[in-house]
Coordinates of C-alpha atoms in Angstrom, one line a residue:
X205 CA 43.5 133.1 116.8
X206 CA 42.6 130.6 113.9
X207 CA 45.2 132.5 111.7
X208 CA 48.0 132.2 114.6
X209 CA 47.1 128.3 114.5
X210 CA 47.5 128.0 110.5
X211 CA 50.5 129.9 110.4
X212 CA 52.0 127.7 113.4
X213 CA 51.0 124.7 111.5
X214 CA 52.1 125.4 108.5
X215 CA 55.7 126.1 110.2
X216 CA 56.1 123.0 112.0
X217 CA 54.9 121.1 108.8
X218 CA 58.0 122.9 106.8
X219 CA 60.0 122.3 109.7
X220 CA 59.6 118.8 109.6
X221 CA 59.5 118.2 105.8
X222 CA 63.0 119.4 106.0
X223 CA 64.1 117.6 108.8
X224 CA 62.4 114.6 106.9
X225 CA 64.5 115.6 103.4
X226 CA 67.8 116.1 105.4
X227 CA 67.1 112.6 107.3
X228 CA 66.3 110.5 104.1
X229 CA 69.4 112.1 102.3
X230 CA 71.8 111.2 104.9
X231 CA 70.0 107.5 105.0
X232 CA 70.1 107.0 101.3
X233 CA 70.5 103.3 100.1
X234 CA 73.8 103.9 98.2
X235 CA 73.9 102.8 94.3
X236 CA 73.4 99.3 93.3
X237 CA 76.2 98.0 91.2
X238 CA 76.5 94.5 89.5
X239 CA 79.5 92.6 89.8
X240 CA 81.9 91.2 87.3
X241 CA 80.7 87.6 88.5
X242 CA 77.4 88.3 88.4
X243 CA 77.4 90.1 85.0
X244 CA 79.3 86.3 84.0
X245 CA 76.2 83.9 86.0
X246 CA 74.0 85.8 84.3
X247 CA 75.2 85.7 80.4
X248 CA 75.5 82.5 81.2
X249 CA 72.4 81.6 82.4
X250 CA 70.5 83.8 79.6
X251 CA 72.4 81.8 77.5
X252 CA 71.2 78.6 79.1
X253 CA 67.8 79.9 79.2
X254 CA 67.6 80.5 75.5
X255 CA 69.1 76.7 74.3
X256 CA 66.6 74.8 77.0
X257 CA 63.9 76.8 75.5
X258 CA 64.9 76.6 71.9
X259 CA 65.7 72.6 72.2
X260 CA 63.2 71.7 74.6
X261 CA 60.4 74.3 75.2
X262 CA 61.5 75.5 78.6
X263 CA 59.8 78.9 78.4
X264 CA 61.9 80.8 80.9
X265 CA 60.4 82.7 83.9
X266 CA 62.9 83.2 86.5
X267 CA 66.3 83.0 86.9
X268 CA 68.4 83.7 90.7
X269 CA 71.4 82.4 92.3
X270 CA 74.1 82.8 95.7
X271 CA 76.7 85.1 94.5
X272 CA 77.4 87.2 97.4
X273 CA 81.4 86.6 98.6
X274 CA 81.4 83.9 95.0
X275 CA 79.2 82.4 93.4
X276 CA 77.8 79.1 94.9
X277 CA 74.1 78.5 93.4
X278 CA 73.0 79.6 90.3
X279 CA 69.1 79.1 88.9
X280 CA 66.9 79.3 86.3
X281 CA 62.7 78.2 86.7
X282 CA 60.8 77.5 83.5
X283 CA 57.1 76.9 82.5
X284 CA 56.1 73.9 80.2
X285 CA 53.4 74.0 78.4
X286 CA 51.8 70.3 78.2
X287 CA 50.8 67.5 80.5
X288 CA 54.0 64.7 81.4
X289 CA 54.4 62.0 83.7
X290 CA 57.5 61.7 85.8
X291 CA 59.5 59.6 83.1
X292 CA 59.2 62.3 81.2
X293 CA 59.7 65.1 83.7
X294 CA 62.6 63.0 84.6
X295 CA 64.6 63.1 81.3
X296 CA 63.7 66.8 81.1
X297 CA 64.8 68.1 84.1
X298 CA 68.2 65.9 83.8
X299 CA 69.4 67.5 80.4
X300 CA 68.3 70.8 81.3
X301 CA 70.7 70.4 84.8
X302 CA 73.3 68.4 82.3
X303 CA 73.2 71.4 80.1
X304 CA 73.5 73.9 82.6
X305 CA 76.4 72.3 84.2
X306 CA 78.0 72.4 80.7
X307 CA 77.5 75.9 79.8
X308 CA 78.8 77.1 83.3
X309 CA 81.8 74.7 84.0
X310 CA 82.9 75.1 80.2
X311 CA 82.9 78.5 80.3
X312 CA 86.4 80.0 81.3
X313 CA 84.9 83.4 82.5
X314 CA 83.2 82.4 85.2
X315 CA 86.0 79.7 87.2
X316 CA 87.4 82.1 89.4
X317 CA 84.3 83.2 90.4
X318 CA 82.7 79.8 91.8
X319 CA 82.7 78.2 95.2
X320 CA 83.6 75.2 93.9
X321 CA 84.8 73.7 90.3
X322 CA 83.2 72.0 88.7
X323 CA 79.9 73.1 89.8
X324 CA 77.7 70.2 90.7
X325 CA 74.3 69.3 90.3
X326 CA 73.9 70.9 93.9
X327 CA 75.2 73.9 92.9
X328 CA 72.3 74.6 90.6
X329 CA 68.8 74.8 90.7
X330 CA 66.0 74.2 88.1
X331 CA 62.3 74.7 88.6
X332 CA 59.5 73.7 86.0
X333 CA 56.2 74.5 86.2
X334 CA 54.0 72.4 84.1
X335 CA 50.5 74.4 82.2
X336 CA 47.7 72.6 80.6
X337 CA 47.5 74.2 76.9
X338 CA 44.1 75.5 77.6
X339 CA 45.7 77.1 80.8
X340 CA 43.2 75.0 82.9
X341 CA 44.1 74.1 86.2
X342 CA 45.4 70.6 86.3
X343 CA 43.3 67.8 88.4
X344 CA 44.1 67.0 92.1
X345 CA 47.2 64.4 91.8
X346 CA 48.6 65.1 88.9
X347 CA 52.3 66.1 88.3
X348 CA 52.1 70.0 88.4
X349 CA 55.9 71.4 89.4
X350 CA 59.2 69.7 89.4
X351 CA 62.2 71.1 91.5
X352 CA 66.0 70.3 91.2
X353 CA 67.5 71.5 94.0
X354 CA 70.8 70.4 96.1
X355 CA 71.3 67.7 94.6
X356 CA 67.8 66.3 94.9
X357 CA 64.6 65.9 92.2
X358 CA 61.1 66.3 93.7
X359 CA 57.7 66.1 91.7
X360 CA 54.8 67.9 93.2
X361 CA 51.3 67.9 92.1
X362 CA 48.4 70.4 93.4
X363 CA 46.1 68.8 96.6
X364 CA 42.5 71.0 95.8
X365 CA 41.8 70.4 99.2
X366 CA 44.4 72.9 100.8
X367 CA 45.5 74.2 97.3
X368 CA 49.4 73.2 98.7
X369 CA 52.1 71.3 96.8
X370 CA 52.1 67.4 97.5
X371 CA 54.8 65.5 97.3
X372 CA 54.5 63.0 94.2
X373 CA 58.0 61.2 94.3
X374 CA 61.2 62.4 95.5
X375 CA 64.9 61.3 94.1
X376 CA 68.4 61.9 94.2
X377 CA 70.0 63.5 90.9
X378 CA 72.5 60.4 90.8
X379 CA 69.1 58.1 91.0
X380 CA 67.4 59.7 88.5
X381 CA 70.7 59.6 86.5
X382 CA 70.7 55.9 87.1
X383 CA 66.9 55.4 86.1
X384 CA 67.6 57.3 82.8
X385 CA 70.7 55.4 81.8
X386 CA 69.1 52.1 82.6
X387 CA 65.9 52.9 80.1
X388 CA 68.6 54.1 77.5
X389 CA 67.5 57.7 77.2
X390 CA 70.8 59.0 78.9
X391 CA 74.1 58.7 78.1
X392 CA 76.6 60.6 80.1

């Protein structure tokens, strides 16, 4: 009896690894393929990646973008090594969007390819994630992350008490434009 139960078994388990093959083979995800534009976005914003980091010591972590129909975001995050206020955050972020705009609305590849020309500081966005140099975490308060996206700046720092981003100052990009231009450490 035991041996009728194995050999019963053992069919229904063949029977339904075959089923399963057959199944998964007609449900396949079909080949990934990169597109023209985004083969374009992304020499691009390697090559974006690469000047920031060389001129200013963005190290690059992570790049993304919108690019399904055309491409109408494109986006690059960084790590700084060092401890900054938001004056400086400020002029860093700026010319690292300023750049990025160049590289992408100069750059006769890609035109056909965007939602909109030129792209705009809201077409782009930049993260930067400030580290201590002894890779400590920074105290409660102070300026830890600083996000450009649609068309808006926001400085965050750590709160220890809920281990969440707070909210440090928030600005339009044309403000912080502004700002920079005023203290002479812009010129557009």
């Amino acid at each position: 009896m035991k041996k009728h139960i194995k050999i019963i078994s053992l069919f229904i388990l063949i029977i339904s690894a075959v089923f399963l093959i057959k199944n998964l083979k007609a449900h396949s995800i079909p080949e990934f393929a990169i597109s023209e534009r985004e083969i374009i976005a992304n020499k691009i914003t390697l090559q974006t990646a690469k000047e920031l980091e060389k001129k200013y010591n963005l190290v690059p972590v992570g790049t993304g973008g919108s690019m399904m129909d055309n491409i109408k975001m494109m986006a690059i995050s960084f790590r700084y090594f060092g401890e900054i206020d938001i004056d400086t955050s400020r002029e860093l972020i700026v010319k690292a969007i300023e750049h990025y705009l160049k590289n992408i609305n100069t750059n006769a590849e890609v035109k056909p390819y965007l939602n909109n020309y030129p792209f705009t500081p809201g077409n782009i966005e930049i993260m930067l994630f400030l580290t201590r140099p002894n890779y400590k975490d920074f105290p409660p308060g102070q300026l830890e992350s600083i996000t450009a996206w649609e068309g808006k700046i926001k400085y965050k720092a750590n709160d220890s008490t809920n281990k969440k981003f707070i909210s440090l100052h928030k600005e339009t990009y044309e403000e912080a434009v502004a700002i920079l231009k005023k203290q002479g450490k812009l010129y557009l």
